[in-house]
């Protein structure tokens, strides 16, 4: 069922980062790991949290977990986690700007530059502008949420 490498990942007690190409069995191994934690380590499903970089991957994982009867395992993206933490901490949804609004702001702040956020100094100015206006984009949401106390995590 599992390769030797996959079996080692599944039974590993420490946190594990899997780096592998497409179609190599990462999702299959991850689901095996989740089942192992539930069945052999007696960890409740609501205490398992899977983070993904991409929304598409997160949705696919949720679907596959549901097919396995594991819908109580929380799956989210890093941005989704940041959104939830912000909402919980401030008791309101984060004031996120949409991509079109971001483009307008950047055009106004840096009218002559094509890719202004490639410069760290420009990025600082942009974030300062957003903070002054009480706004966030997805990157700033991650940065600001990382500063929040996580007493209940």
PDB file of C-alpha atoms in Angstrom:
ATOM      1  CA  UNK A   1       0.000   0.000   0.000  1.00  0.00           C
ATOM      2  CA  UNK A   2       2.622   2.589   1.079  1.00  0.00           C
ATOM      3  CA  UNK A   3       6.234   2.757  -0.046  1.00  0.00           C
ATOM      4  CA  UNK A   4       8.956   2.498   2.588  1.00  0.00           C
ATOM      5  CA  UNK A   5       9.491   6.285   2.476  1.00  0.00           C
ATOM      6  CA  UNK A   6       5.764   6.967   2.823  1.00  0.00           C
ATOM      7  CA  UNK A   7       5.583   4.578   5.767  1.00  0.00           C
ATOM      8  CA  UNK A   8       8.415   6.434   7.525  1.00  0.00           C
ATOM      9  CA  UNK A   9       6.630   9.748   6.996  1.00  0.00           C
ATOM     10  CA  UNK A  10       3.358   8.343   8.289  1.00  0.00           C
ATOM     11  CA  UNK A  11       4.897   6.923  11.465  1.00  0.00           C
ATOM     12  CA  UNK A  12       7.242   9.869  12.178  1.00  0.00           C
ATOM     13  CA  UNK A  13       6.518  11.422  15.586  1.00  0.00           C
ATOM     14  CA  UNK A  14       7.969  14.865  14.810  1.00  0.00           C
ATOM     15  CA  UNK A  15       6.570  17.541  12.523  1.00  0.00           C
ATOM     16  CA  UNK A  16       7.321  16.647   8.932  1.00  0.00           C
ATOM     17  CA  UNK A  17       7.749  18.688   5.777  1.00  0.00           C
ATOM     18  CA  UNK A  18       7.292  16.739   2.567  1.00  0.00           C
ATOM     19  CA  UNK A  19       8.845  18.159  -0.576  1.00  0.00           C
ATOM     20  CA  UNK A  20       8.004  16.217  -3.711  1.00  0.00           C
ATOM     21  CA  UNK A  21       6.871  16.777  -7.256  1.00  0.00           C
ATOM     22  CA  UNK A  22       3.384  16.395  -8.698  1.00  0.00           C
ATOM     23  CA  UNK A  23       1.889  12.926  -8.751  1.00  0.00           C
ATOM     24  CA  UNK A  24       4.327  11.453  -6.222  1.00  0.00           C
ATOM     25  CA  UNK A  25       1.739  10.575  -3.580  1.00  0.00           C
ATOM     26  CA  UNK A  26       1.936  13.541  -1.201  1.00  0.00           C
ATOM     27  CA  UNK A  27      -1.827  13.714  -0.664  1.00  0.00           C
ATOM     28  CA  UNK A  28      -2.092   9.931  -0.360  1.00  0.00           C
ATOM     29  CA  UNK A  29       0.695   9.978   2.253  1.00  0.00           C
ATOM     30  CA  UNK A  30      -0.857  12.901   4.113  1.00  0.00           C
ATOM     31  CA  UNK A  31      -4.196  11.095   4.362  1.00  0.00           C
ATOM     32  CA  UNK A  32      -2.314   8.016   5.570  1.00  0.00           C
ATOM     33  CA  UNK A  33      -0.614  10.175   8.215  1.00  0.00           C
ATOM     34  CA  UNK A  34      -3.949  11.590   9.363  1.00  0.00           C
ATOM     35  CA  UNK A  35      -5.441   8.101   9.651  1.00  0.00           C
ATOM     36  CA  UNK A  36      -2.369   6.962  11.592  1.00  0.00           C
ATOM     37  CA  UNK A  37      -2.708   9.867  14.040  1.00  0.00           C
ATOM     38  CA  UNK A  38      -6.389   9.088  14.556  1.00  0.00           C
ATOM     39  CA  UNK A  39      -6.079   5.313  14.847  1.00  0.00           C
ATOM     40  CA  UNK A  40      -2.682   4.771  16.498  1.00  0.00           C
ATOM     41  CA  UNK A  41      -1.970   8.001  18.369  1.00  0.00           C
ATOM     42  CA  UNK A  42      -5.595   8.597  19.458  1.00  0.00           C
ATOM     43  CA  UNK A  43      -5.489  12.224  18.390  1.00  0.00           C
ATOM     44  CA  UNK A  44      -9.015  13.591  17.909  1.00  0.00           C
ATOM     45  CA  UNK A  45      -9.867  14.751  14.366  1.00  0.00           C
ATOM     46  CA  UNK A  46     -10.650  18.270  15.589  1.00  0.00           C
ATOM     47  CA  UNK A  47      -7.048  18.556  16.866  1.00  0.00           C
ATOM     48  CA  UNK A  48      -5.532  17.870  13.449  1.00  0.00           C
ATOM     49  CA  UNK A  49      -4.963  20.894  11.246  1.00  0.00           C
ATOM     50  CA  UNK A  50      -3.661  20.680   7.670  1.00  0.00           C
ATOM     51  CA  UNK A  51      -2.312  23.827   6.000  1.00  0.00           C
ATOM     52  CA  UNK A  52      -1.886  24.222   2.269  1.00  0.00           C
ATOM     53  CA  UNK A  53      -0.455  27.010   0.166  1.00  0.00           C
ATOM     54  CA  UNK A  54      -3.114  26.863  -2.542  1.00  0.00           C
ATOM     55  CA  UNK A  55      -6.901  27.084  -2.357  1.00  0.00           C
ATOM     56  CA  UNK A  56      -7.246  24.405  -5.046  1.00  0.00           C
ATOM     57  CA  UNK A  57      -5.092  21.966  -3.063  1.00  0.00           C
ATOM     58  CA  UNK A  58      -7.012  22.766   0.109  1.00  0.00           C
ATOM     59  CA  UNK A  59     -10.332  22.042  -1.610  1.00  0.00           C
ATOM     60  CA  UNK A  60      -9.024  18.789  -3.101  1.00  0.00           C
ATOM     61  CA  UNK A  61      -7.780  17.668   0.311  1.00  0.00           C
ATOM     62  CA  UNK A  62     -11.150  18.433   1.893  1.00  0.00           C
ATOM     63  CA  UNK A  63     -12.918  16.371  -0.773  1.00  0.00           C
ATOM     64  CA  UNK A  64     -10.559  13.403  -0.360  1.00  0.00           C
ATOM     65  CA  UNK A  65     -10.807  13.537   3.434  1.00  0.00           C
ATOM     66  CA  UNK A  66     -14.597  13.626   3.190  1.00  0.00           C
ATOM     67  CA  UNK A  67     -14.536  10.493   1.000  1.00  0.00           C
ATOM     68  CA  UNK A  68     -12.481   8.811   3.745  1.00  0.00           C
ATOM     69  CA  UNK A  69     -14.984   9.899   6.415  1.00  0.00           C
ATOM     70  CA  UNK A  70     -12.519  12.408   7.856  1.00  0.00           C
ATOM     71  CA  UNK A  71     -14.453  15.642   7.330  1.00  0.00           C
ATOM     72  CA  UNK A  72     -13.771  16.750  10.937  1.00  0.00           C
ATOM     73  CA  UNK A  73     -10.092  17.324  10.120  1.00  0.00           C
ATOM     74  CA  UNK A  74      -9.588  21.045   9.531  1.00  0.00           C
ATOM     75  CA  UNK A  75      -7.969  21.946   6.217  1.00  0.00           C
ATOM     76  CA  UNK A  76      -7.190  25.511   5.234  1.00  0.00           C
ATOM     77  CA  UNK A  77      -4.716  27.749   3.450  1.00  0.00           C
ATOM     78  CA  UNK A  78      -2.233  29.987   5.234  1.00  0.00           C
ATOM     79  CA  UNK A  79      -4.344  32.991   4.220  1.00  0.00           C
ATOM     80  CA  UNK A  80      -7.505  31.278   5.460  1.00  0.00           C
ATOM     81  CA  UNK A  81      -5.853  30.615   8.812  1.00  0.00           C
ATOM     82  CA  UNK A  82      -4.695  34.234   9.032  1.00  0.00           C
ATOM     83  CA  UNK A  83      -8.217  35.417   8.180  1.00  0.00           C
ATOM     84  CA  UNK A  84      -9.735  33.237  10.920  1.00  0.00           C
ATOM     85  CA  UNK A  85      -7.152  34.282  13.515  1.00  0.00           C
ATOM     86  CA  UNK A  86      -7.688  37.964  12.682  1.00  0.00           C
ATOM     87  CA  UNK A  87     -11.456  37.554  12.891  1.00  0.00           C
ATOM     88  CA  UNK A  88     -11.208  35.743  16.221  1.00  0.00           C
ATOM     89  CA  UNK A  89      -8.771  38.240  17.742  1.00  0.00           C
ATOM     90  CA  UNK A  90     -10.516  41.438  16.607  1.00  0.00           C
ATOM     91  CA  UNK A  91     -14.100  40.082  16.532  1.00  0.00           C
ATOM     92  CA  UNK A  92     -14.515  41.385  12.986  1.00  0.00           C
ATOM     93  CA  UNK A  93     -13.515  40.381   9.500  1.00  0.00           C
ATOM     94  CA  UNK A  94     -10.169  41.710   8.239  1.00  0.00           C
ATOM     95  CA  UNK A  95     -10.442  44.853   6.092  1.00  0.00           C
ATOM     96  CA  UNK A  96      -9.069  43.183   2.967  1.00  0.00           C
ATOM     97  CA  UNK A  97      -8.752  45.014  -0.319  1.00  0.00           C
ATOM     98  CA  UNK A  98      -9.498  43.292  -3.608  1.00  0.00           C
ATOM     99  CA  UNK A  99      -6.902  42.873  -6.347  1.00  0.00           C
ATOM    100  CA  UNK A 100      -8.357  45.719  -8.441  1.00  0.00           C
ATOM    101  CA  UNK A 101      -8.178  48.108  -5.497  1.00  0.00           C
ATOM    102  CA  UNK A 102      -4.585  47.019  -4.873  1.00  0.00           C
ATOM    103  CA  UNK A 103      -3.694  47.807  -8.493  1.00  0.00           C
ATOM    104  CA  UNK A 104      -5.243  51.286  -8.202  1.00  0.00           C
ATOM    105  CA  UNK A 105      -3.386  52.030  -4.983  1.00  0.00           C
ATOM    106  CA  UNK A 106      -0.084  50.886  -6.468  1.00  0.00           C
ATOM    107  CA  UNK A 107      -0.659  52.940  -9.608  1.00  0.00           C
ATOM    108  CA  UNK A 108      -1.336  56.039  -7.502  1.00  0.00           C
ATOM    109  CA  UNK A 109       1.616  55.475  -5.175  1.00  0.00           C
ATOM    110  CA  UNK A 110       4.094  54.461  -7.891  1.00  0.00           C
ATOM    111  CA  UNK A 111       2.778  55.830 -11.213  1.00  0.00           C
ATOM    112  CA  UNK A 112       5.983  55.260 -13.184  1.00  0.00           C
ATOM    113  CA  UNK A 113       6.828  51.746 -11.969  1.00  0.00           C
ATOM    114  CA  UNK A 114       5.656  48.493 -13.519  1.00  0.00           C
ATOM    115  CA  UNK A 115       6.378  46.169 -10.580  1.00  0.00           C
ATOM    116  CA  UNK A 116       6.714  48.454  -7.552  1.00  0.00           C
ATOM    117  CA  UNK A 117       6.486  45.735  -4.908  1.00  0.00           C
ATOM    118  CA  UNK A 118       9.692  44.090  -6.114  1.00  0.00           C
ATOM    119  CA  UNK A 119      11.518  46.789  -4.138  1.00  0.00           C
ATOM    120  CA  UNK A 120      11.568  46.299  -0.342  1.00  0.00           C
ATOM    121  CA  UNK A 121      11.402  50.065   0.166  1.00  0.00           C
ATOM    122  CA  UNK A 122       8.329  50.392  -2.044  1.00  0.00           C
ATOM    123  CA  UNK A 123       6.713  47.469  -0.250  1.00  0.00           C
ATOM    124  CA  UNK A 124       7.300  49.243   3.090  1.00  0.00           C
ATOM    125  CA  UNK A 125       5.690  52.421   1.723  1.00  0.00           C
ATOM    126  CA  UNK A 126       2.750  50.451   0.357  1.00  0.00           C
ATOM    127  CA  UNK A 127       2.194  48.628   3.663  1.00  0.00           C
ATOM    128  CA  UNK A 128       2.506  51.918   5.553  1.00  0.00           C
ATOM    129  CA  UNK A 129      -0.176  53.395   3.272  1.00  0.00           C
ATOM    130  CA  UNK A 130      -2.485  50.415   3.848  1.00  0.00           C
ATOM    131  CA  UNK A 131      -2.010  50.562   7.621  1.00  0.00           C
ATOM    132  CA  UNK A 132      -2.708  54.310   7.658  1.00  0.00           C
ATOM    133  CA  UNK A 133      -5.987  53.655   5.818  1.00  0.00           C
ATOM    134  CA  UNK A 134      -6.825  50.681   8.062  1.00  0.00           C
ATOM    135  CA  UNK A 135      -6.625  48.241   5.151  1.00  0.00           C
ATOM    136  CA  UNK A 136      -4.905  44.942   4.451  1.00  0.00           C
ATOM    137  CA  UNK A 137      -3.949  42.958   1.403  1.00  0.00           C
ATOM    138  CA  UNK A 138      -3.341  39.215   1.708  1.00  0.00           C
ATOM    139  CA  UNK A 139       0.405  39.558   2.309  1.00  0.00           C
ATOM    140  CA  UNK A 140      -0.029  42.197   4.989  1.00  0.00           C
ATOM    141  CA  UNK A 141      -2.754  40.068   6.577  1.00  0.00           C
ATOM    142  CA  UNK A 142      -0.196  37.258   7.001  1.00  0.00           C
ATOM    143  CA  UNK A 143       2.423  39.614   8.419  1.00  0.00           C
ATOM    144  CA  UNK A 144       0.053  41.327  10.849  1.00  0.00           C
ATOM    145  CA  UNK A 145      -1.599  38.100  11.992  1.00  0.00           C
ATOM    146  CA  UNK A 146       1.826  36.617  12.734  1.00  0.00           C
ATOM    147  CA  UNK A 147       2.218  39.343  15.395  1.00  0.00           C
ATOM    148  CA  UNK A 148      -0.967  38.373  17.248  1.00  0.00           C
ATOM    149  CA  UNK A 149      -0.741  36.459  20.516  1.00  0.00           C
ATOM    150  CA  UNK A 150      -1.798  32.859  20.029  1.00  0.00           C
ATOM    151  CA  UNK A 151      -2.786  31.925  23.560  1.00  0.00           C
ATOM    152  CA  UNK A 152      -5.489  29.445  22.486  1.00  0.00           C
ATOM    153  CA  UNK A 153      -3.627  27.843  19.604  1.00  0.00           C
TER     154      UNK A 153
END
